[in-house]
């Protein structure tokens, strides 16, 4: 049953890449049910992280936070510091999207502290990138630039979404410093990475700032071009927002779980 549930998780990841989000959640919930029944805590936390990621990327941040916290409790039980750091980072990301900047800062600091304890250079870089984003929002450009550049030196070794986010961040930093040509260079790379890596939601913010940069540079044709691209990507993402089936599946799963708990209590009585 452990291998069966793990196979479901992999199948769910495939369905997610194909854009079948309802099917993804259905598979994750089936896998989670088995992981709980066989008391596979590590597997359970993995499924919860994947499930929370789906809710986050498909515009259900409050539900994502709830599930991330469930995963965090398991990581603490397992004394998995790296896992805890990852969850804290994810909680910070969702909190930032919800404009809960103080909560996001605390989550990121906890994530960095855990990464430093286990001497994980890559996770420290991810935390630095996240912290730089919070500092930039607060107007602390000096610290934001310093942390972003530290993160860039490590994250550039992997051309993944973390690097794309770091490029966008540096573009935003140099926009605030009015170094528009430098800003454009980072943002263009971030935009292209987001499209190439099939993470268009990461290209959205780079588009937004390219519009601003080109406007400042008096290149209005390019500014208009990226404004149109921004609208196209945004419309596409909104049209793909998860339907009511996702919420219904989650409710069904939680109801079944509560019913089993009641049944277990009845047997004990």
Tab-separated table of C-alpha atoms in Angstrom:
chain	number	residue	atom	x	y	z
A	1	UNK	CA	0.000	0.000	0.000
A	2	UNK	CA	2.958	2.310	0.612
A	3	UNK	CA	4.183	1.848	-2.966
A	4	UNK	CA	0.637	2.120	-4.300
A	5	UNK	CA	0.103	5.477	-2.579
A	6	UNK	CA	3.505	6.747	-3.713
A	7	UNK	CA	2.601	5.824	-7.294
A	8	UNK	CA	-0.585	7.869	-6.882
A	9	UNK	CA	1.502	10.880	-5.871
A	10	UNK	CA	3.668	10.556	-8.982
A	11	UNK	CA	0.571	10.131	-11.132
A	12	UNK	CA	-0.848	13.270	-9.513
A	13	UNK	CA	2.310	15.187	-10.406
A	14	UNK	CA	1.936	14.089	-14.025
A	15	UNK	CA	-1.707	15.184	-14.089
A	16	UNK	CA	-0.696	18.544	-12.618
A	17	UNK	CA	1.840	19.092	-15.412
A	18	UNK	CA	-0.904	18.238	-17.910
A	19	UNK	CA	-3.171	20.842	-16.331
A	20	UNK	CA	-5.686	18.340	-14.922
A	21	UNK	CA	-5.916	19.966	-11.498
A	22	UNK	CA	-9.091	18.278	-10.247
A	23	UNK	CA	-7.612	14.872	-11.105
A	24	UNK	CA	-4.374	15.881	-9.366
A	25	UNK	CA	-6.170	16.682	-6.118
A	26	UNK	CA	-8.248	13.504	-6.342
A	27	UNK	CA	-5.083	11.393	-6.610
A	28	UNK	CA	-3.318	13.249	-3.790
A	29	UNK	CA	-6.300	12.789	-1.470
A	30	UNK	CA	-6.441	9.058	-2.248
A	31	UNK	CA	-2.722	8.778	-1.535
A	32	UNK	CA	-3.076	10.800	1.681
A	33	UNK	CA	-5.831	8.501	2.914
A	34	UNK	CA	-3.574	5.458	2.484
A	35	UNK	CA	-0.540	7.171	4.037
A	36	UNK	CA	-2.611	7.973	7.123
A	37	UNK	CA	-4.001	4.434	7.378
A	38	UNK	CA	-0.558	2.800	7.226
A	39	UNK	CA	0.942	5.512	9.468
A	40	UNK	CA	3.579	6.558	6.920
A	41	UNK	CA	4.316	9.983	8.418
A	42	UNK	CA	7.063	10.910	5.970
A	43	UNK	CA	4.868	9.982	3.033
A	44	UNK	CA	1.918	11.823	4.560
A	45	UNK	CA	3.928	15.037	4.875
A	46	UNK	CA	5.078	14.740	1.250
A	47	UNK	CA	1.508	14.382	0.000
A	48	UNK	CA	0.379	17.328	2.125
A	49	UNK	CA	3.158	19.521	0.689
A	50	UNK	CA	2.190	18.592	-2.861
A	51	UNK	CA	-1.484	19.170	-2.123
A	52	UNK	CA	-0.829	22.561	-0.520
A	53	UNK	CA	1.277	23.509	-3.551
A	54	UNK	CA	-1.668	22.843	-5.858
A	55	UNK	CA	-3.995	24.997	-3.774
A	56	UNK	CA	-1.395	27.790	-3.653
A	57	UNK	CA	-0.658	27.853	-7.363
A	58	UNK	CA	-4.339	27.603	-8.253
A	59	UNK	CA	-5.343	30.651	-6.159
A	60	UNK	CA	-6.556	29.114	-2.877
A	61	UNK	CA	-3.962	30.575	-0.449
A	62	UNK	CA	-5.939	30.176	2.790
A	63	UNK	CA	-6.412	26.453	2.165
A	64	UNK	CA	-2.725	26.149	1.257
A	65	UNK	CA	-1.700	27.647	4.620
A	66	UNK	CA	-3.951	25.222	6.489
A	67	UNK	CA	-2.411	22.222	4.737
A	68	UNK	CA	1.169	23.507	5.026
A	69	UNK	CA	0.676	23.757	8.798
A	70	UNK	CA	-0.470	20.131	8.901
A	71	UNK	CA	2.717	19.162	7.056
A	72	UNK	CA	4.813	21.283	9.432
A	73	UNK	CA	3.459	19.447	12.491
A	74	UNK	CA	4.537	16.150	10.957
A	75	UNK	CA	8.003	17.486	10.052
A	76	UNK	CA	8.436	18.601	13.671
A	77	UNK	CA	7.428	15.125	14.900
A	78	UNK	CA	9.980	13.591	12.535
A	79	UNK	CA	12.649	16.121	13.636
A	80	UNK	CA	13.208	16.887	9.950
A	81	UNK	CA	14.868	20.317	10.032
A	82	UNK	CA	15.263	20.597	6.281
A	83	UNK	CA	11.604	19.714	5.810
A	84	UNK	CA	10.561	22.229	8.442
A	85	UNK	CA	12.591	24.931	6.707
A	86	UNK	CA	10.907	24.169	3.394
A	87	UNK	CA	7.450	24.408	4.938
A	88	UNK	CA	8.302	27.682	6.696
A	89	UNK	CA	9.464	29.063	3.351
A	90	UNK	CA	6.217	28.020	1.679
A	91	UNK	CA	4.181	29.547	4.496
A	92	UNK	CA	6.131	32.762	3.989
A	93	UNK	CA	5.341	32.775	0.274
A	94	UNK	CA	1.605	32.374	0.827
A	95	UNK	CA	1.570	34.949	3.650
A	96	UNK	CA	3.317	37.445	1.375
A	97	UNK	CA	0.676	36.912	-1.320
A	98	UNK	CA	-1.973	37.592	1.315
A	99	UNK	CA	-0.116	40.846	2.184
A	100	UNK	CA	0.727	39.520	5.661
A	101	UNK	CA	4.282	40.859	5.457
A	102	UNK	CA	5.131	40.564	9.151
A	103	UNK	CA	4.069	36.901	9.242
A	104	UNK	CA	6.007	36.255	6.012
A	105	UNK	CA	9.171	37.809	7.472
A	106	UNK	CA	8.957	35.602	10.569
A	107	UNK	CA	8.425	32.469	8.480
A	108	UNK	CA	11.402	33.288	6.241
A	109	UNK	CA	13.667	33.990	9.225
A	110	UNK	CA	12.734	30.630	10.742
A	111	UNK	CA	13.429	28.955	7.409
A	112	UNK	CA	16.878	30.601	7.152
A	113	UNK	CA	17.746	29.689	10.755
A	114	UNK	CA	16.993	26.003	10.125
A	115	UNK	CA	18.972	26.060	6.864
A	116	UNK	CA	21.971	27.547	8.681
A	117	UNK	CA	21.738	24.897	11.407
A	118	UNK	CA	22.057	22.091	8.855
A	119	UNK	CA	24.513	24.093	6.689
A	120	UNK	CA	22.336	23.858	3.563
A	121	UNK	CA	23.728	26.523	1.212
A	122	UNK	CA	20.937	26.185	-1.346
A	123	UNK	CA	18.155	26.572	1.234
A	124	UNK	CA	19.952	29.568	2.756
A	125	UNK	CA	19.972	31.171	-0.708
A	126	UNK	CA	16.243	30.539	-1.123
A	127	UNK	CA	15.591	32.119	2.290
A	128	UNK	CA	17.801	35.118	1.410
A	129	UNK	CA	15.897	35.656	-1.829
A	130	UNK	CA	12.607	35.533	0.052
A	131	UNK	CA	13.826	37.900	2.778
A	132	UNK	CA	15.134	40.322	0.137
A	133	UNK	CA	11.652	40.484	-1.355
A	134	UNK	CA	10.148	41.429	2.013
A	135	UNK	CA	12.818	44.091	2.598
A	136	UNK	CA	12.217	45.523	-0.864
A	137	UNK	CA	8.493	45.849	-0.146
A	138	UNK	CA	9.391	47.661	3.086
A	139	UNK	CA	11.630	50.105	1.182
A	140	UNK	CA	14.899	48.710	2.560
A	141	UNK	CA	16.601	48.599	-0.846
A	142	UNK	CA	20.175	48.297	0.448
A	143	UNK	CA	19.553	45.067	2.385
A	144	UNK	CA	17.268	43.764	-0.346
A	145	UNK	CA	20.017	44.157	-2.970
A	146	UNK	CA	22.679	42.563	-0.734
A	147	UNK	CA	20.557	39.498	0.049
A	148	UNK	CA	19.346	39.162	-3.542
A	149	UNK	CA	22.910	39.171	-4.866
A	150	UNK	CA	23.947	36.549	-2.281
A	151	UNK	CA	21.036	34.394	-3.391
A	152	UNK	CA	21.839	34.942	-7.089
A	153	UNK	CA	25.396	33.628	-6.674
A	154	UNK	CA	24.014	30.258	-5.530
A	155	UNK	CA	20.680	29.946	-7.351
A	156	UNK	CA	22.164	30.616	-10.805
A	157	UNK	CA	23.628	27.093	-10.657
A	158	UNK	CA	20.093	25.710	-11.083
A	159	UNK	CA	17.917	27.263	-13.753
A	160	UNK	CA	14.691	26.556	-11.876
A	161	UNK	CA	11.816	28.616	-10.517
A	162	UNK	CA	13.906	29.823	-7.561
A	163	UNK	CA	16.412	31.352	-9.972
A	164	UNK	CA	13.592	32.881	-12.052
A	165	UNK	CA	12.184	34.513	-8.916
A	166	UNK	CA	15.644	35.799	-7.994
A	167	UNK	CA	16.074	37.369	-11.443
A	168	UNK	CA	12.707	39.109	-11.137
A	169	UNK	CA	13.645	40.331	-7.669
A	170	UNK	CA	16.902	41.856	-8.926
A	171	UNK	CA	14.978	43.501	-11.752
A	172	UNK	CA	12.655	45.074	-9.183
A	173	UNK	CA	15.593	46.177	-7.016
A	174	UNK	CA	17.282	48.005	-9.900
A	175	UNK	CA	13.984	49.521	-10.986
A	176	UNK	CA	13.712	51.072	-7.518
A	177	UNK	CA	17.331	52.249	-7.850
A	178	UNK	CA	16.392	53.812	-11.226
A	179	UNK	CA	18.971	51.693	-13.018
A	180	UNK	CA	16.440	50.836	-15.722
A	181	UNK	CA	18.797	49.204	-18.258
A	182	UNK	CA	20.126	46.829	-15.614
A	183	UNK	CA	16.595	46.146	-14.449
A	184	UNK	CA	15.474	45.252	-17.979
A	185	UNK	CA	18.350	42.777	-18.404
A	186	UNK	CA	17.342	40.775	-15.315
A	187	UNK	CA	13.619	40.972	-16.061
A	188	UNK	CA	13.977	39.782	-19.655
A	189	UNK	CA	15.922	36.739	-18.474
A	190	UNK	CA	13.291	36.109	-15.792
A	191	UNK	CA	10.458	36.407	-18.315
A	192	UNK	CA	12.091	33.992	-20.760
A	193	UNK	CA	12.892	31.508	-17.996
A	194	UNK	CA	9.294	31.533	-16.797
A	195	UNK	CA	7.991	30.767	-20.283
A	196	UNK	CA	10.681	28.176	-21.045
A	197	UNK	CA	10.212	26.366	-17.718
A	198	UNK	CA	6.413	26.327	-18.124
A	199	UNK	CA	5.828	28.570	-15.101
A	200	UNK	CA	4.031	31.494	-16.775
A	201	UNK	CA	2.756	32.765	-13.412
A	202	UNK	CA	6.401	33.666	-12.676
A	203	UNK	CA	6.612	35.617	-15.942
A	204	UNK	CA	3.664	37.767	-14.904
A	205	UNK	CA	5.585	39.982	-12.455
A	206	UNK	CA	8.555	40.383	-14.784
A	207	UNK	CA	6.103	41.562	-17.466
A	208	UNK	CA	4.630	44.095	-15.064
A	209	UNK	CA	8.021	45.647	-14.327
A	210	UNK	CA	9.190	45.527	-17.953
A	211	UNK	CA	6.193	47.725	-18.769
A	212	UNK	CA	7.389	50.218	-16.139
A	213	UNK	CA	11.055	50.058	-17.173
A	214	UNK	CA	10.397	50.650	-20.867
A	215	UNK	CA	8.049	53.494	-20.004
A	216	UNK	CA	10.841	55.142	-17.989
A	217	UNK	CA	13.240	54.560	-20.898
A	218	UNK	CA	10.720	56.213	-23.272
A	219	UNK	CA	10.458	53.002	-25.318
A	220	UNK	CA	6.671	53.077	-25.387
A	221	UNK	CA	6.247	50.457	-28.121
A	222	UNK	CA	8.038	47.859	-25.978
A	223	UNK	CA	6.135	48.990	-22.904
A	224	UNK	CA	2.834	48.436	-24.723
A	225	UNK	CA	4.013	45.051	-26.010
A	226	UNK	CA	4.696	43.751	-22.497
A	227	UNK	CA	1.440	45.249	-21.248
A	228	UNK	CA	-0.371	43.068	-23.814
A	229	UNK	CA	1.674	40.015	-22.801
A	230	UNK	CA	0.846	40.672	-19.153
A	231	UNK	CA	-2.888	40.751	-19.955
A	232	UNK	CA	-2.671	37.551	-22.015
A	233	UNK	CA	-0.853	35.613	-19.283
A	234	UNK	CA	-3.118	36.968	-16.544
A	235	UNK	CA	-6.295	36.109	-18.466
A	236	UNK	CA	-4.964	32.617	-19.133
A	237	UNK	CA	-4.191	32.007	-15.456
A	238	UNK	CA	-7.577	33.309	-14.321
A	239	UNK	CA	-9.417	31.058	-16.764
A	240	UNK	CA	-7.586	28.045	-15.346
A	241	UNK	CA	-8.567	28.761	-11.741
A	242	UNK	CA	-9.683	25.608	-10.007
A	243	UNK	CA	-13.383	24.916	-10.037
A	244	UNK	CA	-15.736	23.958	-7.262
A	245	UNK	CA	-14.879	20.256	-7.672
A	246	UNK	CA	-11.556	20.834	-5.885
A	247	UNK	CA	-13.227	22.245	-2.786
A	248	UNK	CA	-15.862	19.510	-2.871
A	249	UNK	CA	-13.210	16.760	-2.943
A	250	UNK	CA	-11.440	18.281	0.048
A	251	UNK	CA	-14.716	18.484	2.008
A	252	UNK	CA	-15.538	14.872	1.138
A	253	UNK	CA	-12.113	13.726	2.311
A	254	UNK	CA	-12.349	15.629	5.614
A	255	UNK	CA	-15.880	14.299	6.215
A	256	UNK	CA	-14.743	10.700	5.681
A	257	UNK	CA	-11.809	11.280	8.015
A	258	UNK	CA	-14.071	12.605	10.785
A	259	UNK	CA	-16.489	9.706	10.303
A	260	UNK	CA	-13.633	7.239	10.742
A	261	UNK	CA	-12.511	9.021	13.909
A	262	UNK	CA	-16.058	8.796	15.303
A	263	UNK	CA	-16.232	5.126	14.339
A	264	UNK	CA	-12.932	4.483	16.114
A	265	UNK	CA	-14.170	6.249	19.261
A	266	UNK	CA	-17.376	4.213	19.176
A	267	UNK	CA	-15.357	0.986	19.071
A	268	UNK	CA	-13.204	2.117	22.002
A	269	UNK	CA	-16.352	2.991	23.984
